[in-house]
mmCIF file of C-alpha atoms in Angstrom:
data_model
loop_
_atom_site.group_PDB
_atom_site.id
_atom_site.type_symbol
_atom_site.label_atom_id
_atom_site.label_comp_id
_atom_site.label_asym_id
_atom_site.label_seq_id
_atom_site.Cartn_x
_atom_site.Cartn_y
_atom_site.Cartn_z
ATOM 1 C CA UNK A 45 16.419 11.478 -18.931
ATOM 2 C CA UNK A 46 19.106 14.793 -19.656
ATOM 3 C CA UNK A 47 17.577 17.912 -21.435
ATOM 4 C CA UNK A 48 19.606 21.040 -21.939
ATOM 5 C CA UNK A 49 19.314 23.948 -20.103
ATOM 6 C CA UNK A 50 17.596 26.524 -22.614
ATOM 7 C CA UNK A 51 15.103 23.150 -23.502
ATOM 8 C CA UNK A 52 14.135 23.111 -19.425
ATOM 9 C CA UNK A 53 14.214 27.215 -19.551
ATOM 10 C CA UNK A 54 12.031 26.776 -22.074
ATOM 11 C CA UNK A 55 9.974 24.640 -20.496
ATOM 12 C CA UNK A 56 9.089 26.034 -17.846
ATOM 13 C CA UNK A 57 8.652 29.750 -19.523
ATOM 14 C CA UNK A 58 5.097 27.333 -20.845
ATOM 15 C CA UNK A 59 4.447 25.901 -17.647
ATOM 16 C CA UNK A 60 4.098 29.637 -15.699
ATOM 17 C CA UNK A 61 1.944 31.025 -18.993
ATOM 18 C CA UNK A 62 -0.481 27.980 -18.253
ATOM 19 C CA UNK A 63 -0.396 29.286 -14.656
ATOM 20 C CA UNK A 64 -0.872 32.726 -15.291
ATOM 21 C CA UNK A 65 -4.138 31.822 -17.507
ATOM 22 C CA UNK A 66 -5.110 29.905 -14.865
ATOM 23 C CA UNK A 67 -4.851 32.892 -11.598
ATOM 24 C CA UNK A 68 -6.000 36.017 -14.468
ATOM 25 C CA UNK A 69 -2.752 37.455 -13.866
ATOM 26 C CA UNK A 70 0.641 37.168 -15.018
ATOM 27 C CA UNK A 71 2.726 34.912 -12.308
ATOM 28 C CA UNK A 72 4.833 37.206 -10.031
ATOM 29 C CA UNK A 73 8.169 38.300 -10.932
ATOM 30 C CA UNK A 74 10.132 36.780 -8.140
ATOM 31 C CA UNK A 75 7.859 33.081 -8.097
ATOM 32 C CA UNK A 76 9.334 33.504 -11.278
ATOM 33 C CA UNK A 77 12.611 33.208 -10.888
ATOM 34 C CA UNK A 78 12.232 30.405 -8.275
ATOM 35 C CA UNK A 79 10.242 28.316 -10.894
ATOM 36 C CA UNK A 80 13.105 28.747 -13.088
ATOM 37 C CA UNK A 81 16.177 28.357 -10.695
ATOM 38 C CA UNK A 82 14.584 24.832 -8.884
ATOM 39 C CA UNK A 83 11.986 23.323 -12.266
ATOM 40 C CA UNK A 84 9.777 21.558 -11.366
ATOM 41 C CA UNK A 85 10.036 17.870 -12.974
ATOM 42 C CA UNK A 86 12.699 18.133 -10.410
ATOM 43 C CA UNK A 87 11.383 17.069 -7.726
ATOM 44 C CA UNK A 88 9.286 14.495 -9.235
ATOM 45 C CA UNK A 89 10.193 10.933 -8.440
ATOM 46 C CA UNK A 90 10.961 9.172 -11.925
ATOM 47 C CA UNK A 91 7.789 7.010 -10.753
ATOM 48 C CA UNK A 92 4.597 8.754 -10.669
ATOM 49 C CA UNK A 93 0.427 7.538 -10.834
ATOM 50 C CA UNK A 94 -1.812 9.466 -13.086
ATOM 51 C CA UNK A 95 -5.077 9.146 -12.870
ATOM 52 C CA UNK A 96 -6.979 6.537 -15.417
ATOM 53 C CA UNK A 97 -10.477 6.648 -15.103
ATOM 54 C CA UNK A 98 -11.840 5.569 -11.749
ATOM 55 C CA UNK A 99 -7.998 4.247 -11.234
ATOM 56 C CA UNK A 100 -4.167 4.735 -11.032
ATOM 57 C CA UNK A 101 -1.261 3.709 -13.629
ATOM 58 C CA UNK A 102 1.862 4.653 -12.639
ATOM 59 C CA UNK A 103 4.064 6.615 -15.162
ATOM 60 C CA UNK A 104 7.876 5.600 -15.549
ATOM 61 C CA UNK A 105 10.276 8.171 -16.317
ATOM 62 C CA UNK A 106 13.080 5.906 -18.683
ATOM 63 C CA UNK A 107 10.537 3.925 -20.079
ATOM 64 C CA UNK A 108 8.150 7.067 -21.333
ATOM 65 C CA UNK A 109 10.286 10.125 -20.837
ATOM 66 C CA UNK A 110 7.812 12.698 -22.590
ATOM 67 C CA UNK A 111 4.676 11.175 -21.392
ATOM 68 C CA UNK A 112 6.762 12.131 -17.602
ATOM 69 C CA UNK A 113 7.318 15.386 -18.427
ATOM 70 C CA UNK A 114 4.474 16.047 -19.848
ATOM 71 C CA UNK A 115 2.511 15.273 -16.545
ATOM 72 C CA UNK A 116 5.953 17.576 -14.828
ATOM 73 C CA UNK A 117 5.329 20.988 -16.418
ATOM 74 C CA UNK A 118 1.035 20.266 -16.307
ATOM 75 C CA UNK A 119 -1.097 22.876 -14.482
ATOM 76 C CA UNK A 120 -2.220 19.489 -12.639
ATOM 77 C CA UNK A 121 -1.366 18.020 -9.380
ATOM 78 C CA UNK A 122 0.985 14.939 -9.716
ATOM 79 C CA UNK A 123 0.471 11.676 -7.534
ATOM 80 C CA UNK A 124 4.027 10.045 -6.221
ATOM 81 C CA UNK A 125 3.269 8.633 -3.720
ATOM 82 C CA UNK A 126 0.470 5.671 -2.971
ATOM 83 C CA UNK A 127 -1.322 3.370 -0.154
ATOM 84 C CA UNK A 128 1.634 5.290 2.324
ATOM 85 C CA UNK A 129 4.306 3.715 -0.001
ATOM 86 C CA UNK A 130 2.915 0.094 0.104
ATOM 87 C CA UNK A 131 2.282 -1.299 -3.684
ATOM 88 C CA UNK A 132 -0.956 -3.119 -2.930
ATOM 89 C CA UNK A 133 -1.747 -6.069 -5.359
ATOM 90 C CA UNK A 134 -4.460 -4.847 -6.811
ATOM 91 C CA UNK A 135 -4.722 -1.861 -9.094
ATOM 92 C CA UNK A 136 -7.725 -1.523 -8.539
ATOM 93 C CA UNK A 137 -7.129 -0.315 -4.650
ATOM 94 C CA UNK A 138 -4.272 1.775 -5.426
ATOM 95 C CA UNK A 139 -4.841 5.492 -3.431
ATOM 96 C CA UNK A 140 -2.630 8.901 -4.339
ATOM 97 C CA UNK A 141 -0.758 9.858 -0.020
ATOM 98 C CA UNK A 142 0.957 12.575 -1.035
ATOM 99 C CA UNK A 143 0.767 14.526 -4.791
ATOM 100 C CA UNK A 144 2.920 17.082 -6.569
ATOM 101 C CA UNK A 145 0.740 20.220 -5.682
ATOM 102 C CA UNK A 146 -0.336 22.222 -8.708
ATOM 103 C CA UNK A 147 1.504 24.666 -9.354
ATOM 104 C CA UNK A 148 -1.406 27.973 -9.526
ATOM 105 C CA UNK A 149 -2.609 26.317 -6.340
ATOM 106 C CA UNK A 150 1.195 26.585 -4.998
ATOM 107 C CA UNK A 151 1.556 29.893 -6.863
ATOM 108 C CA UNK A 152 -1.624 31.094 -5.018
ATOM 109 C CA UNK A 153 -0.862 30.264 -1.388
ATOM 110 C CA UNK A 154 2.625 31.702 -1.680
ATOM 111 C CA UNK A 155 0.354 34.967 -3.070
ATOM 112 C CA UNK A 156 -1.168 34.888 0.106
ATOM 113 C CA UNK A 157 1.629 34.588 2.471
ATOM 114 C CA UNK A 158 2.726 38.292 1.461
ATOM 115 C CA UNK A 159 6.117 37.866 2.077
ATOM 116 C CA UNK A 160 9.012 40.312 3.440
ATOM 117 C CA UNK A 161 11.984 39.208 2.980
ATOM 118 C CA UNK A 162 13.285 37.662 5.371
ATOM 119 C CA UNK A 163 10.409 36.308 6.729
ATOM 120 C CA UNK A 164 10.441 33.559 9.007
ATOM 121 C CA UNK A 165 7.848 30.148 7.363
ATOM 122 C CA UNK A 166 6.697 26.496 8.787
ATOM 123 C CA UNK A 167 6.173 24.753 5.710
ATOM 124 C CA UNK A 168 3.103 21.029 6.949
ATOM 125 C CA UNK A 169 3.973 18.299 4.675
ATOM 126 C CA UNK A 170 7.537 18.969 2.311
ATOM 127 C CA UNK A 171 6.030 16.049 0.329
ATOM 128 C CA UNK A 172 8.614 16.563 -2.806
ATOM 129 C CA UNK A 173 10.114 19.429 -1.527
ATOM 130 C CA UNK A 174 8.984 21.472 -3.631
ATOM 131 C CA UNK A 175 7.344 24.414 -2.043
ATOM 132 C CA UNK A 176 10.233 24.511 0.298
ATOM 133 C CA UNK A 177 12.804 25.108 -3.053
ATOM 134 C CA UNK A 178 10.796 27.945 -3.793
ATOM 135 C CA UNK A 179 10.761 29.680 0.085
ATOM 136 C CA UNK A 180 14.262 29.597 0.188
ATOM 137 C CA UNK A 181 14.878 30.834 -3.142
ATOM 138 C CA UNK A 182 12.938 33.822 -2.169
ATOM 139 C CA UNK A 183 14.008 33.662 1.122
ATOM 140 C CA UNK A 184 16.949 31.783 1.673
ATOM 141 C CA UNK A 185 17.678 28.259 3.613
ATOM 142 C CA UNK A 186 17.936 29.556 7.312
ATOM 143 C CA UNK A 187 14.293 31.118 7.207
ATOM 144 C CA UNK A 188 12.585 27.635 5.812
ATOM 145 C CA UNK A 189 11.454 24.975 7.107
ATOM 146 C CA UNK A 190 9.971 21.911 6.191
ATOM 147 C CA UNK A 191 8.290 19.344 8.063
ATOM 148 C CA UNK A 192 7.412 15.424 7.015
ATOM 149 C CA UNK A 193 6.174 12.486 8.776
ATOM 150 C CA UNK A 194 7.154 9.820 6.607
ATOM 151 C CA UNK A 195 10.196 9.340 6.483
ATOM 152 C CA UNK A 196 11.208 7.967 3.375
ATOM 153 C CA UNK A 197 9.456 11.187 0.979
ATOM 154 C CA UNK A 198 11.491 13.883 4.148
ATOM 155 C CA UNK A 199 14.632 11.634 2.793
ATOM 156 C CA UNK A 200 14.341 11.966 -0.183
ATOM 157 C CA UNK A 201 12.588 15.494 -0.161
ATOM 158 C CA UNK A 202 16.205 16.565 1.911
ATOM 159 C CA UNK A 203 18.306 14.700 -0.762
ATOM 160 C CA UNK A 204 16.302 16.465 -3.801
ATOM 161 C CA UNK A 205 16.469 20.222 -2.211
ATOM 162 C CA UNK A 206 20.579 19.815 -2.068
ATOM 163 C CA UNK A 207 21.057 18.731 -5.903
ATOM 164 C CA UNK A 208 18.691 21.749 -6.069
ATOM 165 C CA UNK A 209 21.656 23.746 -4.263
ATOM 166 C CA UNK A 210 19.316 24.252 -1.284
ATOM 167 C CA UNK A 211 19.800 23.563 2.546
ATOM 168 C CA UNK A 212 16.441 24.474 4.312
ATOM 169 C CA UNK A 213 15.392 23.132 7.679
ATOM 170 C CA UNK A 214 13.694 19.401 6.379
ATOM 171 C CA UNK A 215 12.516 17.876 10.142
ATOM 172 C CA UNK A 216 10.554 14.603 9.611
ATOM 173 C CA UNK A 217 8.112 14.314 11.708
ATOM 174 C CA UNK A 218 4.262 14.619 13.078
ATOM 175 C CA UNK A 219 3.693 18.400 12.042
ATOM 176 C CA UNK A 220 0.762 19.136 14.830
ATOM 177 C CA UNK A 221 3.326 19.564 17.176
ATOM 178 C CA UNK A 222 4.815 22.113 14.656
ATOM 179 C CA UNK A 223 8.470 22.857 14.881
ATOM 180 C CA UNK A 224 9.537 24.477 18.558
ATOM 181 C CA UNK A 225 13.341 25.362 18.024
ATOM 182 C CA UNK A 226 12.248 27.595 15.801
ATOM 183 C CA UNK A 227 9.993 29.349 17.404
ATOM 184 C CA UNK A 228 8.755 33.107 16.166
ATOM 185 C CA UNK A 229 7.470 32.152 13.147
ATOM 186 C CA UNK A 230 5.890 34.756 10.633
ATOM 187 C CA UNK A 231 3.978 32.224 8.422
ATOM 188 C CA UNK A 232 3.354 29.134 8.846
ATOM 189 C CA UNK A 233 1.616 26.910 5.933
ATOM 190 C CA UNK A 234 0.606 23.742 5.413
ATOM 191 C CA UNK A 235 -0.386 21.449 2.028
ATOM 192 C CA UNK A 236 -2.327 19.217 3.712
ATOM 193 C CA UNK A 237 -5.620 19.398 4.170
ATOM 194 C CA UNK A 238 -7.182 19.718 8.172
ATOM 195 C CA UNK A 239 -10.128 19.523 10.412
ATOM 196 C CA UNK A 240 -8.497 21.253 13.786
ATOM 197 C CA UNK A 241 -6.264 23.358 14.182
ATOM 198 C CA UNK A 242 -3.039 22.420 16.138
ATOM 199 C CA UNK A 243 -2.138 24.170 19.008
ATOM 200 C CA UNK A 244 1.311 23.807 18.443
ATOM 201 C CA UNK A 245 1.129 25.800 15.383
ATOM 202 C CA UNK A 246 -0.774 29.143 17.223
ATOM 203 C CA UNK A 247 1.446 28.883 19.675
ATOM 204 C CA UNK A 248 5.039 28.989 17.573
ATOM 205 C CA UNK A 249 3.780 32.388 15.083
ATOM 206 C CA UNK A 250 4.530 35.545 16.447
ATOM 207 C CA UNK A 251 1.854 37.692 17.107
ATOM 208 C CA UNK A 252 -0.241 39.463 13.549
ATOM 209 C CA UNK A 253 1.929 36.273 11.947
ATOM 210 C CA UNK A 254 -0.244 34.200 9.049
ATOM 211 C CA UNK A 255 -1.022 30.324 9.742
ATOM 212 C CA UNK A 256 -2.355 29.335 5.904
ATOM 213 C CA UNK A 257 -3.857 25.744 5.290
ATOM 214 C CA UNK A 258 -6.567 23.806 3.734
ATOM 215 C CA UNK A 259 -9.347 23.156 5.299
ATOM 216 C CA UNK A 260 -11.283 19.475 5.192
ATOM 217 C CA UNK A 261 -14.697 17.728 6.663
ATOM 218 C CA UNK A 262 -16.310 15.175 5.424
ATOM 219 C CA UNK A 263 -19.521 17.529 3.579
ATOM 220 C CA UNK A 264 -16.713 19.499 1.476
ATOM 221 C CA UNK A 265 -13.135 19.443 1.183
ATOM 222 C CA UNK A 266 -12.290 22.043 -0.121
ATOM 223 C CA UNK A 267 -11.089 25.504 0.845
ATOM 224 C CA UNK A 268 -8.516 27.805 2.583
ATOM 225 C CA UNK A 269 -8.551 29.132 5.471
ATOM 226 C CA UNK A 270 -6.137 31.818 6.264
ATOM 227 C CA UNK A 271 -5.908 33.167 10.617
ATOM 228 C CA UNK A 272 -3.381 35.948 11.836
ATOM 229 C CA UNK A 273 -2.840 34.614 15.225
ATOM 230 C CA UNK A 274 -3.573 37.365 17.686
ATOM 231 C CA UNK A 275 -1.513 38.298 20.997
ATOM 232 C CA UNK A 276 -3.480 36.482 23.035
ATOM 233 C CA UNK A 277 -2.719 34.119 21.770
ATOM 234 C CA UNK A 278 -5.813 32.881 19.784
ATOM 235 C CA UNK A 279 -6.440 33.587 15.939
ATOM 236 C CA UNK A 280 -8.884 34.599 14.067
ATOM 237 C CA UNK A 281 -9.446 34.585 10.296
ATOM 238 C CA UNK A 282 -11.566 33.609 6.957
ATOM 239 C CA UNK A 283 -12.129 30.450 4.868
ATOM 240 C CA UNK A 284 -11.986 31.062 1.162
ATOM 241 C CA UNK A 285 -12.890 28.110 -1.599
ATOM 242 C CA UNK A 286 -9.391 28.187 -3.620
ATOM 243 C CA UNK A 287 -8.801 24.821 -2.748
ATOM 244 C CA UNK A 288 -8.417 21.102 -2.385
ATOM 245 C CA UNK A 289 -5.517 18.630 -0.050
ATOM 246 C CA UNK A 290 -5.807 15.555 0.461
ATOM 247 C CA UNK A 291 -5.882 15.124 5.200
ATOM 248 C CA UNK A 292 -2.959 15.466 6.751
ATOM 249 C CA UNK A 293 -2.476 11.486 8.050
ATOM 250 C CA UNK A 294 -3.117 12.316 11.538
ATOM 251 C CA UNK A 295 -7.110 13.703 10.702
ATOM 252 C CA UNK A 296 -7.524 11.080 7.750
ATOM 253 C CA UNK A 297 -10.497 8.015 8.837
ATOM 254 C CA UNK A 298 -11.192 4.888 7.950
ATOM 255 C CA UNK A 299 -13.201 5.592 5.205
ATOM 256 C CA UNK A 300 -12.635 6.074 0.893
ATOM 257 C CA UNK A 301 -15.691 3.861 -0.448
ATOM 258 C CA UNK A 302 -18.772 3.381 0.116
ATOM 259 C CA UNK A 303 -18.170 0.058 1.059
ATOM 260 C CA UNK A 304 -15.975 0.521 3.874
ATOM 261 C CA UNK A 305 -18.828 1.194 5.861
ATOM 262 C CA UNK A 306 -22.081 -0.851 4.938
ATOM 263 C CA UNK A 307 -21.871 -5.126 5.396
ATOM 264 C CA UNK A 308 -21.185 -6.657 2.678
ATOM 265 C CA UNK A 309 -24.972 -7.993 4.369
ATOM 266 C CA UNK A 310 -27.047 -5.132 4.809
ATOM 267 C CA UNK A 311 -29.813 -4.384 1.911
ATOM 268 C CA UNK A 312 -30.335 -1.290 1.738
ATOM 269 C CA UNK A 313 -33.381 0.109 1.132
ATOM 270 C CA UNK A 314 -32.797 2.147 -2.336
ATOM 271 C CA UNK A 315 -35.044 4.840 -3.601
ATOM 272 C CA UNK A 316 -34.944 6.910 -6.191
ATOM 273 C CA UNK A 317 -36.247 10.272 -7.265
ATOM 274 C CA UNK A 318 -34.847 12.653 -9.495
ATOM 275 C CA UNK A 319 -34.720 15.232 -6.866
ATOM 276 C CA UNK A 320 -31.459 16.671 -7.132
ATOM 277 C CA UNK A 321 -30.388 16.792 -3.656
ATOM 278 C CA UNK A 322 -28.049 20.274 -3.872
ATOM 279 C CA UNK A 323 -31.905 21.648 -4.695
ATOM 280 C CA UNK A 324 -31.745 20.901 -0.921
ATOM 281 C CA UNK A 325 -28.626 21.551 0.481
ATOM 282 C CA UNK A 326 -27.711 24.089 -1.879
ATOM 283 C CA UNK A 327 -25.054 24.054 -4.963
ATOM 284 C CA UNK A 328 -23.564 26.953 -2.603
ATOM 285 C CA UNK A 329 -19.971 26.990 -1.215
ATOM 286 C CA UNK A 330 -20.840 28.733 1.642
ATOM 287 C CA UNK A 331 -24.153 26.374 2.130
ATOM 288 C CA UNK A 332 -22.371 23.068 1.678
ATOM 289 C CA UNK A 333 -19.530 24.632 3.813
ATOM 290 C CA UNK A 334 -21.919 25.799 6.942
ATOM 291 C CA UNK A 335 -23.553 22.133 6.686
ATOM 292 C CA UNK A 336 -20.514 20.327 6.838
ATOM 293 C CA UNK A 337 -18.535 22.843 9.819
ATOM 294 C CA UNK A 338 -21.722 22.713 11.832
ATOM 295 C CA UNK A 339 -22.683 19.194 11.322
ATOM 296 C CA UNK A 340 -18.974 17.585 11.800
ATOM 297 C CA UNK A 341 -20.548 14.198 11.567
ATOM 298 C CA UNK A 342 -22.416 14.569 8.317
ATOM 299 C CA UNK A 343 -21.064 13.185 4.787
ATOM 300 C CA UNK A 344 -22.123 12.092 1.418
ATOM 301 C CA UNK A 345 -21.118 9.580 -1.525
ATOM 302 C CA UNK A 346 -22.395 10.255 -4.881
ATOM 303 C CA UNK A 347 -24.067 7.600 -7.196
ATOM 304 C CA UNK A 348 -26.017 9.077 -10.471
ATOM 305 C CA UNK A 349 -28.436 5.555 -11.926
ATOM 306 C CA UNK A 350 -31.023 5.663 -15.079
ATOM 307 C CA UNK A 351 -34.054 6.202 -12.927
ATOM 308 C CA UNK A 352 -37.710 5.633 -14.025
ATOM 309 C CA UNK A 353 -37.835 9.580 -15.443
ATOM 310 C CA UNK A 354 -34.449 10.827 -16.286
ATOM 311 C CA UNK A 355 -30.900 10.330 -14.581
ATOM 312 C CA UNK A 356 -31.303 9.851 -10.343
ATOM 313 C CA UNK A 357 -29.209 10.891 -7.674
ATOM 314 C CA UNK A 358 -28.770 9.553 -5.166
ATOM 315 C CA UNK A 359 -27.054 10.359 -2.078
ATOM 316 C CA UNK A 360 -26.773 8.385 1.799
ATOM 317 C CA UNK A 361 -26.088 10.546 4.955
ATOM 318 C CA UNK A 362 -24.374 8.802 8.466
ATOM 319 C CA UNK A 363 -22.065 9.288 11.318
ATOM 320 C CA UNK A 364 -18.740 9.640 9.966
ATOM 321 C CA UNK A 365 -16.721 6.384 10.732
ATOM 322 C CA UNK A 366 -13.645 6.230 13.209
ATOM 323 C CA UNK A 367 -10.623 3.975 12.024
ATOM 324 C CA UNK A 368 -6.460 5.518 10.281
ATOM 325 C CA UNK A 369 -6.289 3.671 6.668
ATOM 326 C CA UNK A 370 -7.476 6.018 4.038
ATOM 327 C CA UNK A 371 -7.478 10.113 3.635
ATOM 328 C CA UNK A 372 -11.031 11.562 2.629
ATOM 329 C CA UNK A 373 -15.346 10.171 3.725
ATOM 330 C CA UNK A 374 -16.737 8.188 0.553
ATOM 331 C CA UNK A 375 -14.624 9.814 -2.115
ATOM 332 C CA UNK A 376 -15.977 6.602 -4.458
ATOM 333 C CA UNK A 377 -17.209 9.679 -6.688
ATOM 334 C CA UNK A 378 -16.810 12.934 -5.317
ATOM 335 C CA UNK A 379 -17.775 14.267 -8.055
ATOM 336 C CA UNK A 380 -16.682 15.259 -11.812
ATOM 337 C CA UNK A 381 -12.887 16.340 -10.303
ATOM 338 C CA UNK A 382 -12.969 13.653 -7.595
ATOM 339 C CA UNK A 383 -10.110 10.298 -7.810
ATOM 340 C CA UNK A 384 -10.495 8.879 -4.421
ATOM 341 C CA UNK A 385 -8.054 10.667 -2.629
ATOM 342 C CA UNK A 386 -5.576 12.869 -4.901
ATOM 343 C CA UNK A 387 -5.178 16.047 -3.034
ATOM 344 C CA UNK A 388 -2.452 18.146 -4.566
ATOM 345 C CA UNK A 389 -4.306 20.812 -5.194
ATOM 346 C CA UNK A 390 -6.860 21.944 -7.730
ATOM 347 C CA UNK A 391 -8.704 24.856 -7.745
ATOM 348 C CA UNK A 392 -12.417 24.516 -7.423
ATOM 349 C CA UNK A 393 -14.264 25.998 -10.364
ATOM 350 C CA UNK A 394 -18.565 26.968 -11.027
ATOM 351 C CA UNK A 395 -20.586 24.576 -9.413
ATOM 352 C CA UNK A 396 -17.856 20.895 -9.456
ATOM 353 C CA UNK A 397 -19.363 19.776 -5.887
ATOM 354 C CA UNK A 398 -15.735 20.160 -4.161
ATOM 355 C CA UNK A 399 -13.778 17.751 -5.492
ATOM 356 C CA UNK A 400 -9.277 16.385 -5.112
ATOM 357 C CA UNK A 401 -7.660 17.148 -7.454
#
């Protein structure tokens, strides 16, 4: 599907207006220029997956060009890979393993980096390559290095970046190790969430430099960690409740649904209550974050069934199982924003339980 340049520009302007409305401020001129030069649709594969209730339905660019294009220019994440690239036999078993982040969270994170001309940036999680293209447009190819653990995604991103006229350093490897040949970086930014900050990132960032990464724990899957690297090889910073991304593959756990942690023959004791667990756990992000951070094995599954006196909420709490299959704990119904586990950067608002865009 080839579209005239003026139509692409108009579509990009519409997306940027939507992003500005989401953020509550005008997208900076440098990022508007970068988005115009590197249109988002050019970095999406021809086949993507769109949420359909609790499932994911494929959308092919050739068969459904308008639907595909609408997804490309919505201020929402777009799933670009499922099941680490292995299509399951049953469509109900699809789970997202890569997505193009929502443009509003991309801009939020780019703004948070506080980039100056000539800054050297290491990106962890190349994905489609769109964020790397925006960075390369702003800073120059030589100042941008991006790492992708998935060989197929890395190869595709390298080719897509080249076709768009960009040539940052694209590395296929484990992002936990960073990229020592390029140290020291002014900024390290991750497009996957973490439960532990890799020491290599601190070691490869210059004193006074910044590490920006989405944060995750089994209780709260949302928030940004912004660290400043100190001279003695440590880093300090703060969290803000601004994002929700898929967990770094090398920090995954083998939990997606309740059935993943309960034996088939297990007969749980079912309690029905009208007490909202958030009345105990508190609905504020700060309280939920503190619980998850201090109690590392705390996780939950949500379900809602009619009770005797109305809507009953069931809550299970247990130790986190170990394993490596899928990205995140207890995502059968993690909240109004959630599908198992989509990632890609929503900006949670209001009192929604933390979820995945």
